[in-house]
XYZ file of C-alpha atoms in Angstrom:
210
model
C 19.195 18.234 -19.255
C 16.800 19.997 -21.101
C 14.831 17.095 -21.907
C 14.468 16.115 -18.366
C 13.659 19.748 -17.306
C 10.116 19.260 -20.095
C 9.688 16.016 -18.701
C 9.317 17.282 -15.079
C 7.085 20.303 -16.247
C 5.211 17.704 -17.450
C 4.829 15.858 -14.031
C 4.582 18.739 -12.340
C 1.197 19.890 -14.209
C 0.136 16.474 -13.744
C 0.141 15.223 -17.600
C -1.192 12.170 -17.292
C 1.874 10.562 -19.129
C 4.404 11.836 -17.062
C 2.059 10.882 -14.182
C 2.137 7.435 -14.946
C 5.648 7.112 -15.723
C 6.761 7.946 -12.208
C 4.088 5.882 -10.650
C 5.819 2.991 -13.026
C 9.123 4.106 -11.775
C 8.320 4.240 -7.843
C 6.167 0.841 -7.466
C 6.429 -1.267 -6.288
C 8.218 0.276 -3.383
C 10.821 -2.182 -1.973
C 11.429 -2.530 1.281
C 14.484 -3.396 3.419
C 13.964 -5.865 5.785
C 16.216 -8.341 7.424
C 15.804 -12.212 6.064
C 16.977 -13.678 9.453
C 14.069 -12.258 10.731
C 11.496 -12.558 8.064
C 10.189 -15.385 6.162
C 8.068 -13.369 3.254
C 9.153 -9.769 1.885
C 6.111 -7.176 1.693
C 7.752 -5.966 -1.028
C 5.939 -8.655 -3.200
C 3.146 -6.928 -3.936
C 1.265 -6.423 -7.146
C 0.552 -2.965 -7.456
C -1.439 -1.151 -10.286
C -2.677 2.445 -10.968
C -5.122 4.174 -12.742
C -4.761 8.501 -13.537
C -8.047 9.356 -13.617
C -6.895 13.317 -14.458
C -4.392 15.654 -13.397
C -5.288 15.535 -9.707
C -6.941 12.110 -9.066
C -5.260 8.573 -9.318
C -6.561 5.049 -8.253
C -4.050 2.552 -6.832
C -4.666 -1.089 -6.400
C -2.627 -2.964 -4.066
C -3.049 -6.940 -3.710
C -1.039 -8.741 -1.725
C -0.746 -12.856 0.197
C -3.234 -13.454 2.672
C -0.597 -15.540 4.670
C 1.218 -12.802 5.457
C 4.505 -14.492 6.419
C 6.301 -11.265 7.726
C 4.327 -11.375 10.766
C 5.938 -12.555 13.443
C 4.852 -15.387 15.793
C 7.160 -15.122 18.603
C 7.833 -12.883 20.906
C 10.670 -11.928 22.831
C 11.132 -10.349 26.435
C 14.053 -9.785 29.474
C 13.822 -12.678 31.923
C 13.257 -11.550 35.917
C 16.980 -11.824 36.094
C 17.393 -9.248 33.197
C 20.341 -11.188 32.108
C 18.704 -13.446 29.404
C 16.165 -13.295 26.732
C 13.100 -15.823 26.317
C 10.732 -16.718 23.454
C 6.937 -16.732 24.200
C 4.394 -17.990 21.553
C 2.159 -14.547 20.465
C -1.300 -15.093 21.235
C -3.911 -15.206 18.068
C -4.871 -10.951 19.954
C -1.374 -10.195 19.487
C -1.136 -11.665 15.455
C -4.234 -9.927 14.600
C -3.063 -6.630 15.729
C 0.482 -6.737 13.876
C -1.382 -7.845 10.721
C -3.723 -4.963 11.008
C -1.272 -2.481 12.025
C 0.746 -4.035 8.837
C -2.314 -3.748 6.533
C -2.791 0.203 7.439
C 1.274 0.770 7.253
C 1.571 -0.647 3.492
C -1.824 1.560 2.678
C -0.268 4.744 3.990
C 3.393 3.714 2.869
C 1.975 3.865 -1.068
C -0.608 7.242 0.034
C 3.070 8.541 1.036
C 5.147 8.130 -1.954
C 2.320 9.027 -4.657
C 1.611 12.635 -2.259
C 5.083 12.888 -2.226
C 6.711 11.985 -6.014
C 3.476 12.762 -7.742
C 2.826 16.458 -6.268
C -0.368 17.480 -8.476
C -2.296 14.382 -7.427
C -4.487 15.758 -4.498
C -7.046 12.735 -3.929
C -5.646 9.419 -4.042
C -8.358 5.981 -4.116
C -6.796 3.107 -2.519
C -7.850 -0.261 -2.150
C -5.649 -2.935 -0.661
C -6.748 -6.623 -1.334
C -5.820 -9.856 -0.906
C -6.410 -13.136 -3.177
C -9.845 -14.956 -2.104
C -12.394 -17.244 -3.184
C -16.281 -16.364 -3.063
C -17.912 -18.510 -0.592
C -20.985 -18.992 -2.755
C -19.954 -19.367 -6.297
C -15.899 -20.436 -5.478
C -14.973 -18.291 -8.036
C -11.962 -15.918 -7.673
C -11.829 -12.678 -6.859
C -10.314 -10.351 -4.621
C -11.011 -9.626 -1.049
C -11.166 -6.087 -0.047
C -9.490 -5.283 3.386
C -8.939 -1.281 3.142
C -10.212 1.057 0.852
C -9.052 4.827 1.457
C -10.199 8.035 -0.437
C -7.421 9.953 0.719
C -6.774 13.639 0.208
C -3.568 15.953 -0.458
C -5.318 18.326 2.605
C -5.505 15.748 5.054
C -1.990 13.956 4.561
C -0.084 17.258 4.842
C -1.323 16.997 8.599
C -0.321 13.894 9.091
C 3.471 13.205 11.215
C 3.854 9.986 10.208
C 6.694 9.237 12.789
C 4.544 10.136 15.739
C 1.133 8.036 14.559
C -0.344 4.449 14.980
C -0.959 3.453 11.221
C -4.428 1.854 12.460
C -5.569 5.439 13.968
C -3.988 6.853 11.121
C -6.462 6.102 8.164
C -9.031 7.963 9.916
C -7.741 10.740 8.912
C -9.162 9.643 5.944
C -12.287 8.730 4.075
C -12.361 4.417 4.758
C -13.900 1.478 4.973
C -11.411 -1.256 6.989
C -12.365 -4.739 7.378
C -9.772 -5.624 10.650
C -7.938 -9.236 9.806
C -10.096 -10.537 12.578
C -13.665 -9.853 11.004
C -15.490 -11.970 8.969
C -18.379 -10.229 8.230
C -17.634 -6.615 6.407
C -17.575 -6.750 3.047
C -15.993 -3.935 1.156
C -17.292 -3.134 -2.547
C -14.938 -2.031 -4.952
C -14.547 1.461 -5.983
C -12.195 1.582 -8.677
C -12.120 1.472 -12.757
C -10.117 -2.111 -12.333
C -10.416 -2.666 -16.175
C -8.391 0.808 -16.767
C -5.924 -0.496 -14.279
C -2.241 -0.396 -14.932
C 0.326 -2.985 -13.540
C 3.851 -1.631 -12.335
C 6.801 -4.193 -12.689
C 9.718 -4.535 -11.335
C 11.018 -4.046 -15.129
C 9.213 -0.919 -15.105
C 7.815 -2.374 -18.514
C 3.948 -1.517 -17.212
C 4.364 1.848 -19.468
C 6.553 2.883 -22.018
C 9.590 4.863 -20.042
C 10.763 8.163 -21.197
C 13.964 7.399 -22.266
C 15.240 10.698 -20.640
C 14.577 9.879 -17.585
């Protein structure tokens, strides 16, 4: 017990260490979804992290383009109010889940580091999906959200009552909606100092008191 107790002062004054052990620990964050409804799990993400000091931290979140938890049906009471019919969503309707999906997993991750990680008060952000440049056909990742969010602006934040989308304005961002082709978002963080979590939690070495 005593062990643990040193290890959480250590979290606690935001030794980097410590910091990066629970950051190991929490990520990725699974989520429970229900496979007759859901072809993908955005659970699979690749998620890695960066303590800059005591109160900053970088996260880097990548994860498919294809998105396969979105739906693309929808369902609605027939005139009768007896029966329930299937209607194709329109490409409007897509776009909208996918970016109110995109803002949710961003503020989902600014959640549990604000909450498990309570000395980090600015958190950098950038969630990215797998791409190809158009001029070179190289790889490299495509930047659709990058958030510089701070400890003072989350604590105002009730996440129950928001609209994720509306929501990162709270928020120092750049966004580049699913539906635009045009914005292009530069990268912000140390990537080469980047840490990977795994599901192993193998990305640092783990306290063993833990």
């Amino acid at each position: 017990m005593l062990l643990k107790t040193k290890w959480y002062t250590k979290l606690i004054n935001g030794e980097k260490d410590a910091v990066e052990e629970m950051l190991e620990l929490l990520f990725p964050i699974s989520f429970s979804l229900n496979d007759e409804f859901v072809d993908a799990d955005p659970s699979e993400v690749e998620v890695g992290f960066n303590v800059l000091n005591n109160n900053v931290a970088d996260l880097s979140i990548s994860f498919d383009k294809e998105m396969k938890y979105i739906p693309e049906i929808g369902y609605k009471i027939t005139a009768s109010g007896k029966e329930v019919s299937e209607f194709n969503l329109t490409q409007k309707a897509k776009n909208e889940y996918s970016n109110a999906f995109i803002c949710s997993l961003a503020l989902a991750y600014v959640k549990a580091v604000f909450e498990y990680c309570k000395p980090i008060e600015t958190l950098r952000l950038e969630l990215t999906v797998p791409s190809t440049n158009k001029k070179t056909g190289e790889y490299e990742d495509e930047i659709l959200l990058f958030l510089n969010a701070s400890r003072s602006a989350y604590n105002k934040i009730i996440y129950s009552n928001i609209d994720p989308v509306e929501a990162i304005t709270n928020f120092e961002h750049e966004y580049k909606p699913i539906e635009s082709q045009k914005v292009q978002i530069a990268s912000k963080l140390d990537n080469d100092n980047i840490i990977w979590a795994t599901k192993e939690d193998t990305g640092v070495e783990i306290n063993a008191v833990i």
